[in-house]
Short mmCIF file of C-alpha atoms in Angstrom, two decimals:
data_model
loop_
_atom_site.label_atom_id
_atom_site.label_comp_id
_atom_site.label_asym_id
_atom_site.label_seq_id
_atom_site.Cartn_x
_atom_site.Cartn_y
_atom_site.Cartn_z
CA UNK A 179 -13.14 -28.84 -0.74
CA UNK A 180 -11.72 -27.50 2.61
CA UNK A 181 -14.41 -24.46 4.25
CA UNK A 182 -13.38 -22.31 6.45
CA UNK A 183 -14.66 -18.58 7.68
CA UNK A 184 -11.47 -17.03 8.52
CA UNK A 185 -9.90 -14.21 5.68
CA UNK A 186 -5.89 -14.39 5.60
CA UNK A 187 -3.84 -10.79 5.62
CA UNK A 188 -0.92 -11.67 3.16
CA UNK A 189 1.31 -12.20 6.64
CA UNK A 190 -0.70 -15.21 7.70
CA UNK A 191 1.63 -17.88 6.95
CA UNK A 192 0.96 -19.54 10.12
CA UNK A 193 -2.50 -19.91 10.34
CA UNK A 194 -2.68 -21.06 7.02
CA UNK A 195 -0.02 -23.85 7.61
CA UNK A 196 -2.52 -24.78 10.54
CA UNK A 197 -5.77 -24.99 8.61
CA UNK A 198 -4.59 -26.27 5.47
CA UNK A 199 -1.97 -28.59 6.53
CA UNK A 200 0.97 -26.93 4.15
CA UNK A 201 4.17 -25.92 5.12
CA UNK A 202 4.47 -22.28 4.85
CA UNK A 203 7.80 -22.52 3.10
CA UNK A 204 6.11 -24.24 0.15
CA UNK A 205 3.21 -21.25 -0.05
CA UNK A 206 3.92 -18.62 -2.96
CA UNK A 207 2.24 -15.63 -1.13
CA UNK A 208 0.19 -14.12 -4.13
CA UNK A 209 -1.66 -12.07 -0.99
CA UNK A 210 1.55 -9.88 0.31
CA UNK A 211 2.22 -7.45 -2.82
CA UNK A 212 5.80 -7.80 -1.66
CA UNK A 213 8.34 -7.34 -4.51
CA UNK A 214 9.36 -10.84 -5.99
CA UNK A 215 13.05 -9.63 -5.93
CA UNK A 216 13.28 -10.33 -2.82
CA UNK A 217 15.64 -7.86 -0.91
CA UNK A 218 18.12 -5.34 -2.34
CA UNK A 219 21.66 -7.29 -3.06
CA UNK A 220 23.38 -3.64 -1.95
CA UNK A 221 21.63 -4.28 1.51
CA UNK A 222 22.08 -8.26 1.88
CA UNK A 223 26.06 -7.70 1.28
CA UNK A 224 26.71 -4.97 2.88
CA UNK A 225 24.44 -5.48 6.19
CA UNK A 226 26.60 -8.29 7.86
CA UNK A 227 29.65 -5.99 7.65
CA UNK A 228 27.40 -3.49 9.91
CA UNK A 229 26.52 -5.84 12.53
CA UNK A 230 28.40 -3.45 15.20
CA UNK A 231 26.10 -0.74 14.78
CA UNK A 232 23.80 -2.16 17.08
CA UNK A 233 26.20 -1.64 19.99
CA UNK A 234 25.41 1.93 20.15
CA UNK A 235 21.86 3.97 20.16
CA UNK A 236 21.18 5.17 16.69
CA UNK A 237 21.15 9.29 16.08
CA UNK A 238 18.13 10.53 17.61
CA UNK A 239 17.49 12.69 14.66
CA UNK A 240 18.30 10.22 12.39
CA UNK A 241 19.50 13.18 10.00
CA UNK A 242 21.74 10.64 7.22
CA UNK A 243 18.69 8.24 7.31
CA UNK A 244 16.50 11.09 6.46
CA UNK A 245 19.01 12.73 4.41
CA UNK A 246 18.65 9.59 1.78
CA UNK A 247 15.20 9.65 1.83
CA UNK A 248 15.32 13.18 0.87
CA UNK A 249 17.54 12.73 -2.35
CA UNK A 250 15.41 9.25 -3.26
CA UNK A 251 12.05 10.66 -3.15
CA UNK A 252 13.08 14.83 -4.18
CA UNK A 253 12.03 16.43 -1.55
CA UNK A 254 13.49 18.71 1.98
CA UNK A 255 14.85 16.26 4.47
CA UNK A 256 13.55 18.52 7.21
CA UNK A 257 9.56 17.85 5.72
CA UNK A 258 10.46 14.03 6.39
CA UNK A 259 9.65 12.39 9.51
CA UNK A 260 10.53 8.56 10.32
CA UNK A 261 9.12 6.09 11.86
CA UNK A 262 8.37 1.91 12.66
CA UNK A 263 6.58 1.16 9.91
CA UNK A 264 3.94 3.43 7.90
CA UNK A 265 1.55 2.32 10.57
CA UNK A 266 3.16 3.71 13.54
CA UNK A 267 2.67 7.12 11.63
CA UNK A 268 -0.48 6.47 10.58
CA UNK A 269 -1.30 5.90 14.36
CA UNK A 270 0.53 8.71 15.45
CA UNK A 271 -0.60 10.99 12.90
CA UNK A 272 -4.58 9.83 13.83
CA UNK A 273 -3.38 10.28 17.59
CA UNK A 274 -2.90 14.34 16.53
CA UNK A 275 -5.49 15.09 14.60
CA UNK A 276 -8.27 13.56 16.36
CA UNK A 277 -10.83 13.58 13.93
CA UNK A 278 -14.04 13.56 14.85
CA UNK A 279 -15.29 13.00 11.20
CA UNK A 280 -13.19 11.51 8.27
CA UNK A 281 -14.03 10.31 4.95
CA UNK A 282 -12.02 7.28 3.44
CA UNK A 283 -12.18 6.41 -0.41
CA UNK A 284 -13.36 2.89 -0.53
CA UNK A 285 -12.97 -0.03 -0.63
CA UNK A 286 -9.46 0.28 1.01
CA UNK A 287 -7.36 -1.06 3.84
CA UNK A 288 -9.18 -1.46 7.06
CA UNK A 289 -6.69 0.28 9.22
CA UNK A 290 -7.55 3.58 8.31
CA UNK A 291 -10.80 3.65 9.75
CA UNK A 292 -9.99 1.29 13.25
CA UNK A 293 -6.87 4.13 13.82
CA UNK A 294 -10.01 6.76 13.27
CA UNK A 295 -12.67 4.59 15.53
CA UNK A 296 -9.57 4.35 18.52
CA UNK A 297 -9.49 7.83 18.39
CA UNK A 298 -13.29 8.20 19.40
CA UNK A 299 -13.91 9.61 15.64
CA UNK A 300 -16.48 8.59 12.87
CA UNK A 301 -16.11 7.26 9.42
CA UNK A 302 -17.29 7.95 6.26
CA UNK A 303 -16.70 6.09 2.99
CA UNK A 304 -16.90 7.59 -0.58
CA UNK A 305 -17.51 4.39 -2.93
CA UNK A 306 -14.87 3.44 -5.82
CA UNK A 307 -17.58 2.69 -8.36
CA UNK A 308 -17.00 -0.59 -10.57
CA UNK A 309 -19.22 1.28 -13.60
CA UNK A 310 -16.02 3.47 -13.17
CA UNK A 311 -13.71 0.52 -12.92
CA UNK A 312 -12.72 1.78 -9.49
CA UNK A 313 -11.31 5.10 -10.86
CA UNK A 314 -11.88 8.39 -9.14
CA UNK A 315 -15.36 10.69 -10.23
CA UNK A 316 -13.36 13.63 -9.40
CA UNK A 317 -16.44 15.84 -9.97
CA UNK A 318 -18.92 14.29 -7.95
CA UNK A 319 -16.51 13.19 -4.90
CA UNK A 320 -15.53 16.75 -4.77
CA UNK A 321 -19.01 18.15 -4.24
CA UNK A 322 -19.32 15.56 -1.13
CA UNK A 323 -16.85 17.11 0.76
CA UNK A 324 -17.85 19.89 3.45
CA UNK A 325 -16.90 21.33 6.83
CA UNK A 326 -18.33 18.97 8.58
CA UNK A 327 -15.53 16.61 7.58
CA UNK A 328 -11.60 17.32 9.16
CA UNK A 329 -9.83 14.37 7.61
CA UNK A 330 -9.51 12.73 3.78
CA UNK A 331 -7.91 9.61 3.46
CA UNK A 332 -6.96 8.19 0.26
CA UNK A 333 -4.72 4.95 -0.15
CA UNK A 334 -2.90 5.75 -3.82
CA UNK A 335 -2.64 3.69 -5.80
CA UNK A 336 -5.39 2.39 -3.55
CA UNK A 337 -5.92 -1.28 -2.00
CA UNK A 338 -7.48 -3.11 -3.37
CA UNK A 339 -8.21 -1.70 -6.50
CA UNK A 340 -5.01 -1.01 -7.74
CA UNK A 341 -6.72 2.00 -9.47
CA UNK A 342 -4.42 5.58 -9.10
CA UNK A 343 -4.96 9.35 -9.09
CA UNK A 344 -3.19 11.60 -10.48
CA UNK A 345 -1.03 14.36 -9.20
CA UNK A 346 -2.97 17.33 -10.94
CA UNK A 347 -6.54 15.26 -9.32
CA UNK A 348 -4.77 15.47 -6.14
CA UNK A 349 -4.08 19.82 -6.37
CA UNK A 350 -8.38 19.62 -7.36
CA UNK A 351 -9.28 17.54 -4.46
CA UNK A 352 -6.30 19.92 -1.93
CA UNK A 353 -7.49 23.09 -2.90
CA UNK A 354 -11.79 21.44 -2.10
CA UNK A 355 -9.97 20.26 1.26
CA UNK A 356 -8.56 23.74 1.90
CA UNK A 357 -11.57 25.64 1.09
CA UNK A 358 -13.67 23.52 4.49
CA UNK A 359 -9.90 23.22 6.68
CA UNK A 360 -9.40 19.57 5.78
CA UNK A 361 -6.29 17.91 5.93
CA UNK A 362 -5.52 15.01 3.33
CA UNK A 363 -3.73 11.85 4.68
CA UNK A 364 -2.01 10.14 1.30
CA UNK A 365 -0.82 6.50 2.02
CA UNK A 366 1.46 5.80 -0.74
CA UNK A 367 2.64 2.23 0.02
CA UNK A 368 2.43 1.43 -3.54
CA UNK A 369 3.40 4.32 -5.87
CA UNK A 370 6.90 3.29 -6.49
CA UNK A 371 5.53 0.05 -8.53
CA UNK A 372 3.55 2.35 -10.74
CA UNK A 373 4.29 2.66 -14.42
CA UNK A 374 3.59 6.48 -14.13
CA UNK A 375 4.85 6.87 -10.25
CA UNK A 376 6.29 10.36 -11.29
CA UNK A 377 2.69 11.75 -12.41
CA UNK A 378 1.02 9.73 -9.21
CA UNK A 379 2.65 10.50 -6.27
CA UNK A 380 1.87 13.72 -4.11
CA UNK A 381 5.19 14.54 -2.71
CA UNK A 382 5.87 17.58 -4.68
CA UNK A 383 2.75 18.93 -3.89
CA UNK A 384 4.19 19.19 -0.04
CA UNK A 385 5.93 22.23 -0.95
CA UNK A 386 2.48 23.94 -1.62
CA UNK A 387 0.12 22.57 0.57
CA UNK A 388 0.44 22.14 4.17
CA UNK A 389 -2.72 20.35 4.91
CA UNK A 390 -1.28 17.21 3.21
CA UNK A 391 0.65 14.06 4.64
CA UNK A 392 2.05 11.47 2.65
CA UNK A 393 3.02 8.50 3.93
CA UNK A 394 5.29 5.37 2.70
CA UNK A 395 7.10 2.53 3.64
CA UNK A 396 9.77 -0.12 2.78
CA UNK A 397 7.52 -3.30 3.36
CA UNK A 398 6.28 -3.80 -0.61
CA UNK A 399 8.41 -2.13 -3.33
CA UNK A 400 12.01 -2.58 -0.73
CA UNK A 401 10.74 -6.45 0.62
CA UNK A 402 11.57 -5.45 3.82
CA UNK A 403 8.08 -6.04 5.92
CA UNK A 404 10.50 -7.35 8.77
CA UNK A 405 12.44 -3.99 8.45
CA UNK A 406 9.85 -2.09 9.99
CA UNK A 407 10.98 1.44 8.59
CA UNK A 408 8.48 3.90 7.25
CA UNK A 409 8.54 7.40 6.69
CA UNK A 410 6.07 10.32 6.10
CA UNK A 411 6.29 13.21 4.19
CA UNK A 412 4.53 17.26 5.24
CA UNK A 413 5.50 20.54 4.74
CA UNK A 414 3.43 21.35 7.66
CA UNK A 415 5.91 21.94 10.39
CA UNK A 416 3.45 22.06 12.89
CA UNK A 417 2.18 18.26 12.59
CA UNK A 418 5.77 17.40 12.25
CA UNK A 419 6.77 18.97 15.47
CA UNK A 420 4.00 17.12 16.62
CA UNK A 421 4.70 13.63 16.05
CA UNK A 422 8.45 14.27 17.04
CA UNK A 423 6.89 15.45 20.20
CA UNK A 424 5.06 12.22 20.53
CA UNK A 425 6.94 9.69 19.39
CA UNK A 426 9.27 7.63 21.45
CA UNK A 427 13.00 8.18 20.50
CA UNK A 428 14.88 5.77 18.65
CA UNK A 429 11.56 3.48 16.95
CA UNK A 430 14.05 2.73 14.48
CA UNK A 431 17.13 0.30 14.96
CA UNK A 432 20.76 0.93 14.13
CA UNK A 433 20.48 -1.61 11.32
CA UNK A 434 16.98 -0.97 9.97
CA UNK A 435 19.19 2.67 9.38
CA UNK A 436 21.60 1.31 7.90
CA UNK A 437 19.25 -0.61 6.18
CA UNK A 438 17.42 2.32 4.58
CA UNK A 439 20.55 4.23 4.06
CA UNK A 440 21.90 1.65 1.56
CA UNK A 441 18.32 0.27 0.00
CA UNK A 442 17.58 4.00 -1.39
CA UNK A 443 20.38 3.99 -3.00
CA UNK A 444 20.50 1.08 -5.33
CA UNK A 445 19.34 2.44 -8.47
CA UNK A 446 20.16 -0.91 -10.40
CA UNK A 447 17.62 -2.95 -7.73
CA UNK A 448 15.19 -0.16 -8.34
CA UNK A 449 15.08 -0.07 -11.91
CA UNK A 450 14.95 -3.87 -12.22
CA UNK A 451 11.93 -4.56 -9.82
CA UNK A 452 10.41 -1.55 -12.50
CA UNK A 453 10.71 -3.75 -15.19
CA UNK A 454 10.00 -6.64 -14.16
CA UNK A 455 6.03 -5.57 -12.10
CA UNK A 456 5.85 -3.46 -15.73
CA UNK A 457 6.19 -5.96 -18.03
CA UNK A 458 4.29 -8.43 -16.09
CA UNK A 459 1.60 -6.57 -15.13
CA UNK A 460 1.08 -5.86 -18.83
CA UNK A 461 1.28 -9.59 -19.42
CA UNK A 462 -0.83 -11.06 -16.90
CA UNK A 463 -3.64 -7.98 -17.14
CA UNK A 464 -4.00 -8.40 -21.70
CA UNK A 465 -4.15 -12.24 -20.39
CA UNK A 466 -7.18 -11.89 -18.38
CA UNK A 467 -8.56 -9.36 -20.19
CA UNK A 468 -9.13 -12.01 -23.31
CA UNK A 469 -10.68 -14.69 -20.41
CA UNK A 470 -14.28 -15.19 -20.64
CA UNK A 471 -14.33 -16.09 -16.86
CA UNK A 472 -12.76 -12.94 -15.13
CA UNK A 473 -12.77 -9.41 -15.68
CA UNK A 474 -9.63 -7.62 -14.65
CA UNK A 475 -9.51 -3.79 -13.77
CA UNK A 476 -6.48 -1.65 -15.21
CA UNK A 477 -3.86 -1.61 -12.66
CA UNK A 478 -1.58 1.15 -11.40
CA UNK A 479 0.17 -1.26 -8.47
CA UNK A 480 2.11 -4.39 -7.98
CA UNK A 481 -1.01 -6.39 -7.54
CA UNK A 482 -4.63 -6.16 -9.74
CA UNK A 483 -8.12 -6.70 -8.57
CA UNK A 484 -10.36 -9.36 -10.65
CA UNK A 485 -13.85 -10.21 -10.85
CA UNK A 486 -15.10 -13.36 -11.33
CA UNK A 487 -17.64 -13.50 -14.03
CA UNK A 488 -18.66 -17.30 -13.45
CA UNK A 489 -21.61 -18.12 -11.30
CA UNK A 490 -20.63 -21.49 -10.55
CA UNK A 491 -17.25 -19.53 -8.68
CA UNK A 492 -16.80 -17.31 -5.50
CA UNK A 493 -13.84 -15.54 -4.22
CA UNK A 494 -13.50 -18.63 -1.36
CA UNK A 495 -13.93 -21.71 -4.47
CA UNK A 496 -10.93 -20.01 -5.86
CA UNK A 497 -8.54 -19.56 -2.63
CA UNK A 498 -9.33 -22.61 -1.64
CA UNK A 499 -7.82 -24.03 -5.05
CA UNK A 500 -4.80 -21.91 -5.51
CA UNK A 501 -4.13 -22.61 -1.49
CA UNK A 502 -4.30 -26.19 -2.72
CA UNK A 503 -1.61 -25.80 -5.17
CA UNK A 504 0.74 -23.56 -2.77
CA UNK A 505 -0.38 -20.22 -3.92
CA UNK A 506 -1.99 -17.78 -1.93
CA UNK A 507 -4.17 -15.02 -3.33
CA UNK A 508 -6.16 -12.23 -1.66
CA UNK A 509 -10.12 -13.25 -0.92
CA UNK A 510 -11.87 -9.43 -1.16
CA UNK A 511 -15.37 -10.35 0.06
CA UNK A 512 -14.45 -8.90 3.37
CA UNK A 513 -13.22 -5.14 1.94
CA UNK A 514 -16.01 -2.65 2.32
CA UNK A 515 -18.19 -2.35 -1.37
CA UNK A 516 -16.87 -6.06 -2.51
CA UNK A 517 -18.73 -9.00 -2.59
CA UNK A 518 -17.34 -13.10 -3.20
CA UNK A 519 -16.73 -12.40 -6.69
CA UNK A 520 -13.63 -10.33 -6.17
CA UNK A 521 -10.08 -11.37 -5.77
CA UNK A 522 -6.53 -9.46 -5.55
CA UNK A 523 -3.33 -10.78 -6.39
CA UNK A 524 0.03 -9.52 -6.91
CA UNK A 525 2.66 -10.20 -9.20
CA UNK A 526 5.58 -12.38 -8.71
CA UNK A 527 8.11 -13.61 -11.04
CA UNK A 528 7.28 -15.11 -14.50
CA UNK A 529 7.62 -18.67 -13.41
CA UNK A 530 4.71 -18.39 -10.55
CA UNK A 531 2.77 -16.28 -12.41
CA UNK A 532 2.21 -18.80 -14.67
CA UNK A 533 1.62 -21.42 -12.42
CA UNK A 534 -1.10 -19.01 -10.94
CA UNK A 535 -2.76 -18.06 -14.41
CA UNK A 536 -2.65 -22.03 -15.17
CA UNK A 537 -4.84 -22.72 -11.47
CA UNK A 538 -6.84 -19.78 -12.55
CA UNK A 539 -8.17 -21.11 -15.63
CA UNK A 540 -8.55 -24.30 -14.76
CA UNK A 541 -11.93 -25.96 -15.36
#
């Protein structure tokens, strides 16, 4: 069996092709949590007949962009600010606030906290506990918050745990933050693959708090990584004056506009990559539940984490054999508060999935 020491983000095609000799074309990346669907037909036809548009610098406001975004998520266009990518608002956001202390709900994505450490700030985790199955002790995370603390970050539905909070959590842990002048950073990457998305996400909440940013992207449920379009969300018009302030005009491209413009829109492409993560998250999650080997933990997301109960198996035995058969899943030892017994991989279509479950369970 091939060793090696490095961990692979889901993007890491290449180095993967180097190491273990296959052709990235022939990997099924289990490790991305990018919808299966691929991209939305509405944008794939319609794109080419756009091609133009990149002959002229796109609106600086990017008001019909934002516009869209407004009437797909339900909220004021002028609380929306966008941006390359989630992470360039992340950074930017990070770049404003300066915090000097902030506590992140772990284990979660690791950019959080290097945005926080390049900003000359410190980092705090709060533990998902796995007694808890990675869900949220409201109660006793709230009484660990204090005024020594001026940023929360919470990934939700969170990374890798693919655990959720809810909306009426969220007003409980806002009106704690409030109380010692926190402000919340919500990353909600993965929301619009949740079953109860509507009851999860924080936007509405916006309109009542303005010590709250949301942030999203088009990466996962739009499969549109390359895209680079992201947006966030704050009724705070103070932050958003901010990173207008700071960020360089025109991050986004004429197309990636035009892009976003049409992608929002296409409520058949929406409603299909619904179904489909729904019923085979059900599937795949009653599947493992019944295996003696793993233990899965409910998920909210596009993508479930699983422990593996046998001793003879880490988290590296099993990459190493689905890498071996041309899928690609996530190796967690490397996530804060996981050891080599965890894994995280995302759903795909019902044809891989199955070819996934089958290297699984193999003896």
């Amino acid at each position: 069996m091939l060793k090696h020491t490095d961990h692979f983000h889901g993007s890491d095609l290449e180095k993967i092709e180097e190491i273990y000799h296959i052709k990235k074309e022939d990997i099924v990346s289990f490790s991305a949590n990018v919808n299966p669907l691929g991209i939305s037909p509405n944008m794939r036809q319609t794109l080419s007949e756009h091609l133009d548009a990149i002959t002229a610098y796109p609106d600086r406001e990017y008001a019909s962009l934002r516009r869209c975004i407004a009437e797909y998520i339900h909220s004021d266009f002028e609380n929306i600010i966008v941006g390359n990518g989630s992470t360039e608002l992340i950074s930017l956001f990070i770049q404003i606030e300066q915090p000097k202390k902030a506590m992140i709900l772990g284990p979660t994505y690791s950019e959080y906290e290097r945005e926080i450490f390049l900003e000359g700030g410190t980092t705090h985790y709060y533990p998902l506990k796995e007694k808890d199955e990675f869900r949220l002790d409201l109660a006793d995370f709230t009484e660990r918050l204090n005024e020594s603390m001026n940023l929360l970050v919470i990934c939700n539905p969170n990374n890798p745990t693919s655990s959720s909070i809810t909306r009426s959590q969220m007003r409980q842990i806002l009106d704690v933050c409030k109380q010692y002048d926190i402000f919340v950073m919500v990353d909600e990457t993965y929301v619009e693959f949740a079953e109860n998305s509507e009851e999860i996400t924080s936007i509405p909440l916006t309109h009542y708090y303005n010590n709250i940013i949301i942030l999203r992207g088009t990466a996962k449920f739009f499969a549109a990584p390359g895209l680079r379009l992201g947006y966030a969300v704050t009724g705070n018009r103070d932050v958003i004056k901010a990173i207008n302030t700071r960020k360089n005009p025109w991050t986004i491209n004429s197309l990636a506009v035009i892009a976003g413009e049409l992608m929002f829109s296409d409520e058949t492409y929406i409603r299909k990559t619904r179904e489909l993560i729904s019923s085979e998250r059900k599937r795949i999650y009653q599947i493992l539940l019944d295996s003696p080997d793993y233990k899965p933990y409910p998920p909210s997301a596009n993508f479930m984490l699983v422990k593996i109960l046998r001793e003879d198996m880490t988290s590296q035995d099993l990459f190493d054999r689905a890498i071996q058969n041309g899928l690609m899943i996530r190796d967690c030892s490397t996530f804060p508060f996981l050891n080599q017994k965890y894994i995280r991989f995302c759903f795909m279509n019902p044809t891989d999935n199955d070819c996934l479950l089958t290297c699984l369970m193999d003896h």
